[in-house]
Short mmCIF file of C-alpha atoms and ligand atoms in Angstrom, two decimals:
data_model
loop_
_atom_site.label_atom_id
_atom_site.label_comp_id
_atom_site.label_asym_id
_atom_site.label_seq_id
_atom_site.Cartn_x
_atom_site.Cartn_y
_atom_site.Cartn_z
CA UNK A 1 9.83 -1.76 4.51
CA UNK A 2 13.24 -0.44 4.28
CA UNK A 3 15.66 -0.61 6.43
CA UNK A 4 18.83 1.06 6.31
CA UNK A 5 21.82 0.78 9.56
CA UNK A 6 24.03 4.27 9.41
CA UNK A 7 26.99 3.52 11.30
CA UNK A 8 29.27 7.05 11.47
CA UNK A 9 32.88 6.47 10.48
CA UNK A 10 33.09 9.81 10.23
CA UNK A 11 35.13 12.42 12.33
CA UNK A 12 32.51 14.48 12.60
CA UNK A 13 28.64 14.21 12.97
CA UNK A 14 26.06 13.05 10.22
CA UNK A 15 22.54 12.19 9.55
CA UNK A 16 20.87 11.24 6.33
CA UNK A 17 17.40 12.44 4.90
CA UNK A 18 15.52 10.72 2.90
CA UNK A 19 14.93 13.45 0.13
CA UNK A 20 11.49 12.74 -1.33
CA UNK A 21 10.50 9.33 0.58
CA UNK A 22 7.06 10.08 2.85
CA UNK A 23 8.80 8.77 5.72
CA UNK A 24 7.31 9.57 9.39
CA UNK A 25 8.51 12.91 10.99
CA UNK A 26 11.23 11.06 12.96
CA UNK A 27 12.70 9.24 10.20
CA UNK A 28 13.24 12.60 8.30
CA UNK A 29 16.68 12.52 8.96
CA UNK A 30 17.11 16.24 10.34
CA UNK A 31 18.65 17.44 13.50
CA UNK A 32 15.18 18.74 14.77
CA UNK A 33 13.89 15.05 14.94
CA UNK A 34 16.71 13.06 15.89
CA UNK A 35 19.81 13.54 17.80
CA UNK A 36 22.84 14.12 15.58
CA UNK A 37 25.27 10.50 14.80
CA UNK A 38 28.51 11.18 16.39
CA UNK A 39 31.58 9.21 15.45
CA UNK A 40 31.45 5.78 15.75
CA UNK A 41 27.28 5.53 16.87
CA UNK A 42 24.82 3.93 14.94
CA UNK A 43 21.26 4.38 13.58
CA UNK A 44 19.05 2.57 12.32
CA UNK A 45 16.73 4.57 9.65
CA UNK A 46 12.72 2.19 9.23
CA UNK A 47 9.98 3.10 6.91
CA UNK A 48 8.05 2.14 4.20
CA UNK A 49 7.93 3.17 0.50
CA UNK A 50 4.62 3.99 -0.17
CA UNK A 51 5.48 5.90 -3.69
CA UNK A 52 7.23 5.00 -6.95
CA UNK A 53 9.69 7.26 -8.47
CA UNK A 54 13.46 8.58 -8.18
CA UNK A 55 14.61 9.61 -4.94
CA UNK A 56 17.26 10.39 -3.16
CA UNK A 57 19.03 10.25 0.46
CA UNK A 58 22.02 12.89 1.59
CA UNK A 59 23.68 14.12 4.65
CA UNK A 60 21.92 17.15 6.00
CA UNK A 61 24.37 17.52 8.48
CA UNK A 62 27.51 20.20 7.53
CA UNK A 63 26.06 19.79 4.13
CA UNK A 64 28.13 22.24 2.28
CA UNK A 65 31.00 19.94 3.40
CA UNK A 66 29.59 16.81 3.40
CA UNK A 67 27.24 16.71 0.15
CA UNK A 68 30.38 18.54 -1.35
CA UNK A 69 32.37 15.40 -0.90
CA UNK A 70 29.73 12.87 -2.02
CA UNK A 71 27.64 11.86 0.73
CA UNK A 72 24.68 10.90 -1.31
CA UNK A 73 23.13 8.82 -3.32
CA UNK A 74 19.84 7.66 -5.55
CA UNK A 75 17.23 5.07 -4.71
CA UNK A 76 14.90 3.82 -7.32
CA UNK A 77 11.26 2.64 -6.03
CA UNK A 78 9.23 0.66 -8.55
CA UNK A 79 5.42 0.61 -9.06
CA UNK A 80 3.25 -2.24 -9.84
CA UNK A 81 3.17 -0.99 -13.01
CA UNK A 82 5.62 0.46 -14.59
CA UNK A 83 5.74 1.64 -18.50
CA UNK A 84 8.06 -1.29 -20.47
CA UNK A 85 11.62 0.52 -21.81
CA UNK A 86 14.79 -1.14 -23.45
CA UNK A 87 17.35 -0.06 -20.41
CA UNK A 88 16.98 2.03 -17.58
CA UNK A 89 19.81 4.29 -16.02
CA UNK A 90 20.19 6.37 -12.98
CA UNK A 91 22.20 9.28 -13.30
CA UNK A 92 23.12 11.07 -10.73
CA UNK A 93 24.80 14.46 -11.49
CA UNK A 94 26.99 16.44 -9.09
CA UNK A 95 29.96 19.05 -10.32
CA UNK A 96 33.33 19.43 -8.18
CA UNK A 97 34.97 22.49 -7.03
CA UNK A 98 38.99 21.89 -6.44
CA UNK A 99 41.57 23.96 -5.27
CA UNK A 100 45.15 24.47 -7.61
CA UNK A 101 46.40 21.23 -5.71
CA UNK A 102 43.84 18.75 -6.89
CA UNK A 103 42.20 18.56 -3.72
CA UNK A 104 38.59 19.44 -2.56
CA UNK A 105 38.65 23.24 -2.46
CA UNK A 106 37.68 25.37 0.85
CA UNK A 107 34.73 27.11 0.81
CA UNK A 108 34.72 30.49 -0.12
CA UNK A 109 32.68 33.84 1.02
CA UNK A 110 31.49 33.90 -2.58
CA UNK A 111 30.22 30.63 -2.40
CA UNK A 112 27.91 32.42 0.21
CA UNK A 113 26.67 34.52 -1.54
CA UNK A 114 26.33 32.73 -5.12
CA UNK A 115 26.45 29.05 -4.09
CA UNK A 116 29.47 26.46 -4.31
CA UNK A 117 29.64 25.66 -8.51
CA UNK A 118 32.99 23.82 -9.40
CA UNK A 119 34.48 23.00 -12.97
CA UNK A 120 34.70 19.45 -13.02
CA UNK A 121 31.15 18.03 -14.21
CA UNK A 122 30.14 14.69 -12.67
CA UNK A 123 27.99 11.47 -13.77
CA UNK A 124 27.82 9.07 -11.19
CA UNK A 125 30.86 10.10 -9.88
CA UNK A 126 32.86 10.04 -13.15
CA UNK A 127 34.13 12.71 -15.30
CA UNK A 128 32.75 13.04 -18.78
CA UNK A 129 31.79 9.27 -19.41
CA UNK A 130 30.35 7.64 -22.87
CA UNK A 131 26.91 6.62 -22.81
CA UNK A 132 25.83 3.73 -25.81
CA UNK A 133 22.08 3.56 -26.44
CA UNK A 134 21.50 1.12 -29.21
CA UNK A 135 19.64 2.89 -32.19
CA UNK A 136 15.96 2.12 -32.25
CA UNK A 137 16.08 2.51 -28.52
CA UNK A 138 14.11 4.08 -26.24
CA UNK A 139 15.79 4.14 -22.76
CA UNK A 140 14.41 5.59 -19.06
CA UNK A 141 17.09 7.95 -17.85
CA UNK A 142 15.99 8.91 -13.90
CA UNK A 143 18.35 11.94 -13.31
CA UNK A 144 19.47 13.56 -9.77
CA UNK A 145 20.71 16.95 -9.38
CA UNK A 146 22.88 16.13 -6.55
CA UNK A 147 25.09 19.62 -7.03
CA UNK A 148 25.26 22.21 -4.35
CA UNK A 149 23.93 25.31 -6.35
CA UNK A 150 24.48 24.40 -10.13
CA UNK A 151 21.47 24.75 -12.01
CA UNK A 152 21.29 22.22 -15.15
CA UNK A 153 19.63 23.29 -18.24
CA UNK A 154 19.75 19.91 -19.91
CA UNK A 155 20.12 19.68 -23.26
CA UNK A 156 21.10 16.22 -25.51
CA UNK A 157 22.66 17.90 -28.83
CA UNK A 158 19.27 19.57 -29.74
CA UNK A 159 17.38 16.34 -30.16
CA UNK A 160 13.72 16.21 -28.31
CA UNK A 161 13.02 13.91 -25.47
CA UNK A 162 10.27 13.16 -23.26
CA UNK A 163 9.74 14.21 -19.55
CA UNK A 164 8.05 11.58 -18.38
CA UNK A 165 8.20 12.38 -14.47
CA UNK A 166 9.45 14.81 -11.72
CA UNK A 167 10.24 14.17 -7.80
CA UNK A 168 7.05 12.77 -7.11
CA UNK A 169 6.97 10.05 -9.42
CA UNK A 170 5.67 9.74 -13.36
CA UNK A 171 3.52 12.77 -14.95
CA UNK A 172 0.25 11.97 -16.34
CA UNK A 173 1.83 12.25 -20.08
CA UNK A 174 4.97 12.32 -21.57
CA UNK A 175 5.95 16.03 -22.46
CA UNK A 176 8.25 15.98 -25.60
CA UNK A 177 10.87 19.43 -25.26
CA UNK A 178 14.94 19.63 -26.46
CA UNK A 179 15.61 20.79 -23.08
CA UNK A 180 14.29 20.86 -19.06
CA UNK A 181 16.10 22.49 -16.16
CA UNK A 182 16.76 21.02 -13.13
CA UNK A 183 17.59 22.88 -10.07
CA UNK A 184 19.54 21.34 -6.93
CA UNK A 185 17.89 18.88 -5.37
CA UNK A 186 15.19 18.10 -8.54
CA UNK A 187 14.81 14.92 -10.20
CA UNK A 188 13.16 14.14 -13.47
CA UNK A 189 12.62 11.11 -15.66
CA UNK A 190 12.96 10.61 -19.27
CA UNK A 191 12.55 8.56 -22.71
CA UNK A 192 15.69 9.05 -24.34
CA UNK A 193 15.46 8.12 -28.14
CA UNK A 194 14.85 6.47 -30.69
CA UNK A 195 17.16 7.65 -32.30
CA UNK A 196 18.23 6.50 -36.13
CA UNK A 197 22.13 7.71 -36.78
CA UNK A 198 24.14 4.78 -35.76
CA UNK A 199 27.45 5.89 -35.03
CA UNK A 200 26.48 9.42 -34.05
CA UNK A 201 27.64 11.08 -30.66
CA UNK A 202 25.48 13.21 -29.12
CA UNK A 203 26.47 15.79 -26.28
CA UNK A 204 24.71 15.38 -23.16
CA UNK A 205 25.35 19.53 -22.21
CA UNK A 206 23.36 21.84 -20.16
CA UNK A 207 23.06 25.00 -21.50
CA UNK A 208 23.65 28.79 -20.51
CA UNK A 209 20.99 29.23 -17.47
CA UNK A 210 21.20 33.16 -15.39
CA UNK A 211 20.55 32.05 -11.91
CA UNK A 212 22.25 35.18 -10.32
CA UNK A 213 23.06 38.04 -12.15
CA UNK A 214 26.59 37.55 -10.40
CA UNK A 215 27.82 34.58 -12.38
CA UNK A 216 28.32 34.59 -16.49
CA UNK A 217 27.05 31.32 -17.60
CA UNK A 218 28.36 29.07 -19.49
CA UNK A 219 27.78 25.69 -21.27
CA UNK A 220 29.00 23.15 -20.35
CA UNK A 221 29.52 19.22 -20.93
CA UNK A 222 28.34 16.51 -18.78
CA UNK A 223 28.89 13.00 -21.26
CA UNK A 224 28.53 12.26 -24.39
CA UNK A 225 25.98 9.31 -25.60
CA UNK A 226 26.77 7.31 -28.62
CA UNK A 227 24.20 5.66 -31.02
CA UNK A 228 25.59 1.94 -31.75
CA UNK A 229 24.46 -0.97 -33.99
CA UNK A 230 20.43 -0.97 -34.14
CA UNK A 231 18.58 -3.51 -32.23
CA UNK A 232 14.96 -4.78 -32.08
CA UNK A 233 12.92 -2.23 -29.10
CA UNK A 234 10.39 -3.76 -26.99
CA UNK A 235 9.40 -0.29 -25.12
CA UNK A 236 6.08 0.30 -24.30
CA UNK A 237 5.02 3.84 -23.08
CA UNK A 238 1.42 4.39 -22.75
CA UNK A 239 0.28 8.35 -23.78
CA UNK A 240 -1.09 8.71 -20.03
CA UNK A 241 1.33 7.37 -17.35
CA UNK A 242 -0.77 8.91 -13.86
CA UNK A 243 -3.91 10.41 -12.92
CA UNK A 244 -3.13 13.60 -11.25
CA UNK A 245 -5.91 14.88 -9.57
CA UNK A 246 -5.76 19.08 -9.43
CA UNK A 247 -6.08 19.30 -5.34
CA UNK A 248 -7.47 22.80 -5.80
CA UNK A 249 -10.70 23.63 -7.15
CA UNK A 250 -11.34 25.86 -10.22
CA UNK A 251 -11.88 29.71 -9.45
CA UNK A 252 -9.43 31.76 -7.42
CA UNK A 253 -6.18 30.93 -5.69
CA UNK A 254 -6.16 32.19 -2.02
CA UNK A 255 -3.38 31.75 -0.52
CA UNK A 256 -3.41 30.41 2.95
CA UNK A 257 0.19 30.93 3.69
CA UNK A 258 2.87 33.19 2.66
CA UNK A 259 7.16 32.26 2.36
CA UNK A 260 9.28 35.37 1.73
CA UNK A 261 12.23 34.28 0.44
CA UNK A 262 14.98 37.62 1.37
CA UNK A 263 18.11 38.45 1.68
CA UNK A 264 20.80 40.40 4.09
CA UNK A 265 23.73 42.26 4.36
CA UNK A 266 25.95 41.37 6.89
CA UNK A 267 29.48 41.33 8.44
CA UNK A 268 30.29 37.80 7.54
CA UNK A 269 28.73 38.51 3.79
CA UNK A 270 24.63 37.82 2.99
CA UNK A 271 22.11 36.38 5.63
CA UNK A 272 19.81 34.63 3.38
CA UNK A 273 16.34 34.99 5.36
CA UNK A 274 12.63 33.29 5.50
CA UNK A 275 9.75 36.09 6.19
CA UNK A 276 12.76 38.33 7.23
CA UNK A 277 15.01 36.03 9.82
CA UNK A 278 17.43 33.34 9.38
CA UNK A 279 16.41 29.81 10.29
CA UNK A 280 12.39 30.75 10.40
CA UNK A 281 10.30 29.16 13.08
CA UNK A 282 6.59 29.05 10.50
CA UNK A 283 3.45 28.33 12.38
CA UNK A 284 1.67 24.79 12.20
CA UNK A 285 -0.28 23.12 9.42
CA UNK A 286 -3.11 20.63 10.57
CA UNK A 287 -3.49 17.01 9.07
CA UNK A 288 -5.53 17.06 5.98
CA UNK A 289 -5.88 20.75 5.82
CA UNK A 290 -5.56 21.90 2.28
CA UNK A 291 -2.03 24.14 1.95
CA UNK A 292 -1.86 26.72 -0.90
CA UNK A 293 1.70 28.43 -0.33
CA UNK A 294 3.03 31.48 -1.93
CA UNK A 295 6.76 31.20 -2.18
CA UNK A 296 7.32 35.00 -3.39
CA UNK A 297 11.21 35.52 -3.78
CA UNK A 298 12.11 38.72 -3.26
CA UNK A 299 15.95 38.54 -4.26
CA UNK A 300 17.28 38.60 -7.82
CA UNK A 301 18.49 35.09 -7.50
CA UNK A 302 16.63 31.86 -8.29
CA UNK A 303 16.29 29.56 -5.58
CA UNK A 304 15.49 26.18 -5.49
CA UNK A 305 12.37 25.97 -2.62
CA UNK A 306 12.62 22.41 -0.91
CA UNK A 307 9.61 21.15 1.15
CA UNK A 308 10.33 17.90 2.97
CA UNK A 309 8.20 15.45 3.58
CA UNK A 310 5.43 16.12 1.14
CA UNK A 311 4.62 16.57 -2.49
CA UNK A 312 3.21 19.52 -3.82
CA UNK A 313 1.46 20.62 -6.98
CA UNK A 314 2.45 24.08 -8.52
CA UNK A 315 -0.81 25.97 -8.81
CA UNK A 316 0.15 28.77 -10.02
CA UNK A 317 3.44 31.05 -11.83
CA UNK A 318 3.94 34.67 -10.61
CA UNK A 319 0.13 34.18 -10.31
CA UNK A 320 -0.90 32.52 -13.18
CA UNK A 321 -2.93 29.44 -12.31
CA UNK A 322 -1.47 26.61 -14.15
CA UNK A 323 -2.39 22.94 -14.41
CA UNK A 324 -0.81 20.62 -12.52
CA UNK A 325 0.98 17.67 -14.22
CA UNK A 326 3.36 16.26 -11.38
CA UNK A 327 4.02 16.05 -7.77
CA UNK A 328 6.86 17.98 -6.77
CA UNK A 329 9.24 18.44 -3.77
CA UNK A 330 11.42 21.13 -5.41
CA UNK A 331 10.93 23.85 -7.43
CA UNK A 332 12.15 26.75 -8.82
CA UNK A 333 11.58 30.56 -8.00
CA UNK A 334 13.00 32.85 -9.75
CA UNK A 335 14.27 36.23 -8.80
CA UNK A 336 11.92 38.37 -8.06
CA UNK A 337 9.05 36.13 -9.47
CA UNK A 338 6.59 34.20 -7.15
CA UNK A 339 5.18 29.98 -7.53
CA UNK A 340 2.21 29.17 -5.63
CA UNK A 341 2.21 25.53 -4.33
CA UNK A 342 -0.50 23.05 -2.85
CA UNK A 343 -0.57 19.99 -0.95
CA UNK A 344 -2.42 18.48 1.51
CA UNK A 345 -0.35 17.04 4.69
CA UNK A 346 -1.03 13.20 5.46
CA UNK A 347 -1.33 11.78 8.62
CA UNK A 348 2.28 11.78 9.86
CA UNK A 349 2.24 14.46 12.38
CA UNK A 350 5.75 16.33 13.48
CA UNK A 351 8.13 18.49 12.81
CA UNK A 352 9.48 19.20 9.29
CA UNK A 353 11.32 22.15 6.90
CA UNK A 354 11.19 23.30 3.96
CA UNK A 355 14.83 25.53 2.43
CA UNK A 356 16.45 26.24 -0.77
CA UNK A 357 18.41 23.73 -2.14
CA UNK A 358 21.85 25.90 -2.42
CA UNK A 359 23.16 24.56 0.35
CA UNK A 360 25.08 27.26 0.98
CA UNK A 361 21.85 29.62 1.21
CA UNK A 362 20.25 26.86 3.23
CA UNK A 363 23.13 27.02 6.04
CA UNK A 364 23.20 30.70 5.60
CA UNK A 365 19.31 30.64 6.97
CA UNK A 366 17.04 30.19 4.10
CA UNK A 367 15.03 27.62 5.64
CA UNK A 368 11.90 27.32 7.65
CA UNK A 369 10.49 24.78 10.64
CA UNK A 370 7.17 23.79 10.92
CA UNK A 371 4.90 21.17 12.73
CA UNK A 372 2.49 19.02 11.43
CA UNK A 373 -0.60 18.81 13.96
CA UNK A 374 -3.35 16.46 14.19
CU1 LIG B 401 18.81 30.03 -2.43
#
């Protein structure tokens, strides 16, 4: 059981959801279940932790302004059994838009339209820090994309590592690649090393990723991990880590579900829209009722589809069927492209959402209600 007291010291009103954790519908931390924290209330947030994996918990309250400002942070839940590494770190990564002055910058129309990115690059809240992994060691890295819109295409220097689990906890093998992307609000764990080259620095970077055909992109540099003196390893990481059951059956995908992702022209810049409205009222899902969703985005920017409350398996890619390897709470669609989803809702009955993870896009109306009914 968790319990966590909120007490606002804020001059405005907050809330806190509990990004990933299957909480019950009122613990969700949203202004459709709860009444909004004013200044100088309290709240006390109770629920259990019935998953492993890397989580997170941010305002969803004035998000643009308060995520922006670093009202977040990560929470680790450990398993019975969990695979045996050297070190473990949580990183949680968040970039920083300021104004000529130093100070926080306002937001802008653009950021609207294209989502808030800023220039300075944060780890944990600091700029551009050294990481040491000894050589010969294999370390856990859980990583949190805690930016408003900034897409990471993480890269360290080249070398491969291995993904060894998304939002929903550990994958049922350890995928080796030289680079993964994480969108806004995604997590994903890794082994980082061995590696053999004492004394060389590697550049923790993420590379050039086209999110919007509005934005040139860039790399650019997050830390820099050093290889020191070599020391004896005692990691143990089995070849299957979970049992992922596919929760669809073999043969055709019917969806049962559609969510249109669109977009609108307005006075006051874009409208970004769910099945053609701002702030979509979607019709109910029954307990235990298998969900296949089609998230078809029909805009030529990516956006980063956020369900709360439940894990999903991606069934399919622009309507290829693919096998699922991890639970998920986020995931990517790309312009014009399409992900099919699945999940099946557990008995916690109530009302939840589901929005794109550019916060700007989400308070702009990319986001959808919906009830879960016994
Ligand atoms: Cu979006």
């Amino acid at each position: 059981m968790l319990v966590a007291h909120l007490t606002n010291h804020l001059p405005e009103p907050t809330l806190i959801h509990w990004h990933g954790l299957r909480v019950p519908s009122m613990m969700d931390g949203t202004a459709c279940v709860q009444t909004l924290v004013r200044p100088g209330e309290r709240f006390e947030y109770r629920f259990t932790l019935p998953d492993a994996g890397t989580f997170w918990y941010h305002s969803h309250h004035n998000e643009t302004v308060q995520m922006e400002r670093g009202l977040y942070g990560a929470i680790v839940v450990a398993g019975p059994d969990e695979p045996v590494f050297d070190r473990e770190r949580v990183l949680v990564l968040d970039d920083l838009k300021l104004d000529r002055k130093g100070r926080i910058a306002k937001t802008a129309l653009f950021d609207r339209h294209s989502g808030r990115e800023g220039e300075i690059t944060l780890v944990n809240g600091r700029s551009m820090p050294e990481l040491e992994i000894a050589a010969g060691h294999v370390e856990r890295w859980r990583l949190v994309n805690a930016a408003s819109a900034r897409y990471l295409r993480l890269s360290l220097g080249g070398r491969p590592f291995r993904i060894i689990g998304g939002d929903g906890g550990l994958r049922d093998a350890p995928l080796t690649v030289t680079e993964t992307l994480l969108t806004p609000g995604e997590r994903v764990e890794l082994a980082v090393g061995p590696f053999d080259d004492e004394g060389a620095v590697i550049a923790v970077d993420s590379l050039p990723y086209r999110r919007t055909k509005m934005r040139w992109p860039r790399r650019t540099s997050w830390a820099t991990l050093r290889v020191g003196a070599r020391a004896a390893s005692r990691t143990d990481l089995p070849s299957r880590l979970a049992v992922i059951e596919p929760l669809l059956p073999p043969g055709p995908i019917v969806p049962t579900r559609v969510v249109s992702l669109g977009a609108r022209l307005t006075l006051h810049g874009h409208d970004w829209l769910v099945n053609g409205e701002t702030h979509h009222h979607d019709a109910p899902v029954k307990v235990g009722e298998l969900q296949v969703w089609e998230i078809v985005n029909e805009t030529g920017m990516d956006h980063p589809f956020h369900l709360h409350g439940f894990f999903f398996q991606v069934v399919a890619e622009d309507g290829f069927p693919t096998t699922p390897r991890s639970f998920e709470d986020t995931v990517n669609v790309r312009g014009r492209k399409r992900m099919t989803i699945a999940f099946r809702p557990d008995d916690r009955p109530g009302k939840w959402m589901y929005h794109c993870h550019i916060l700007e896009h989400h308070a702009a109306g990319m986001m959808g209600h919906f009830e879960v009914v016994r």
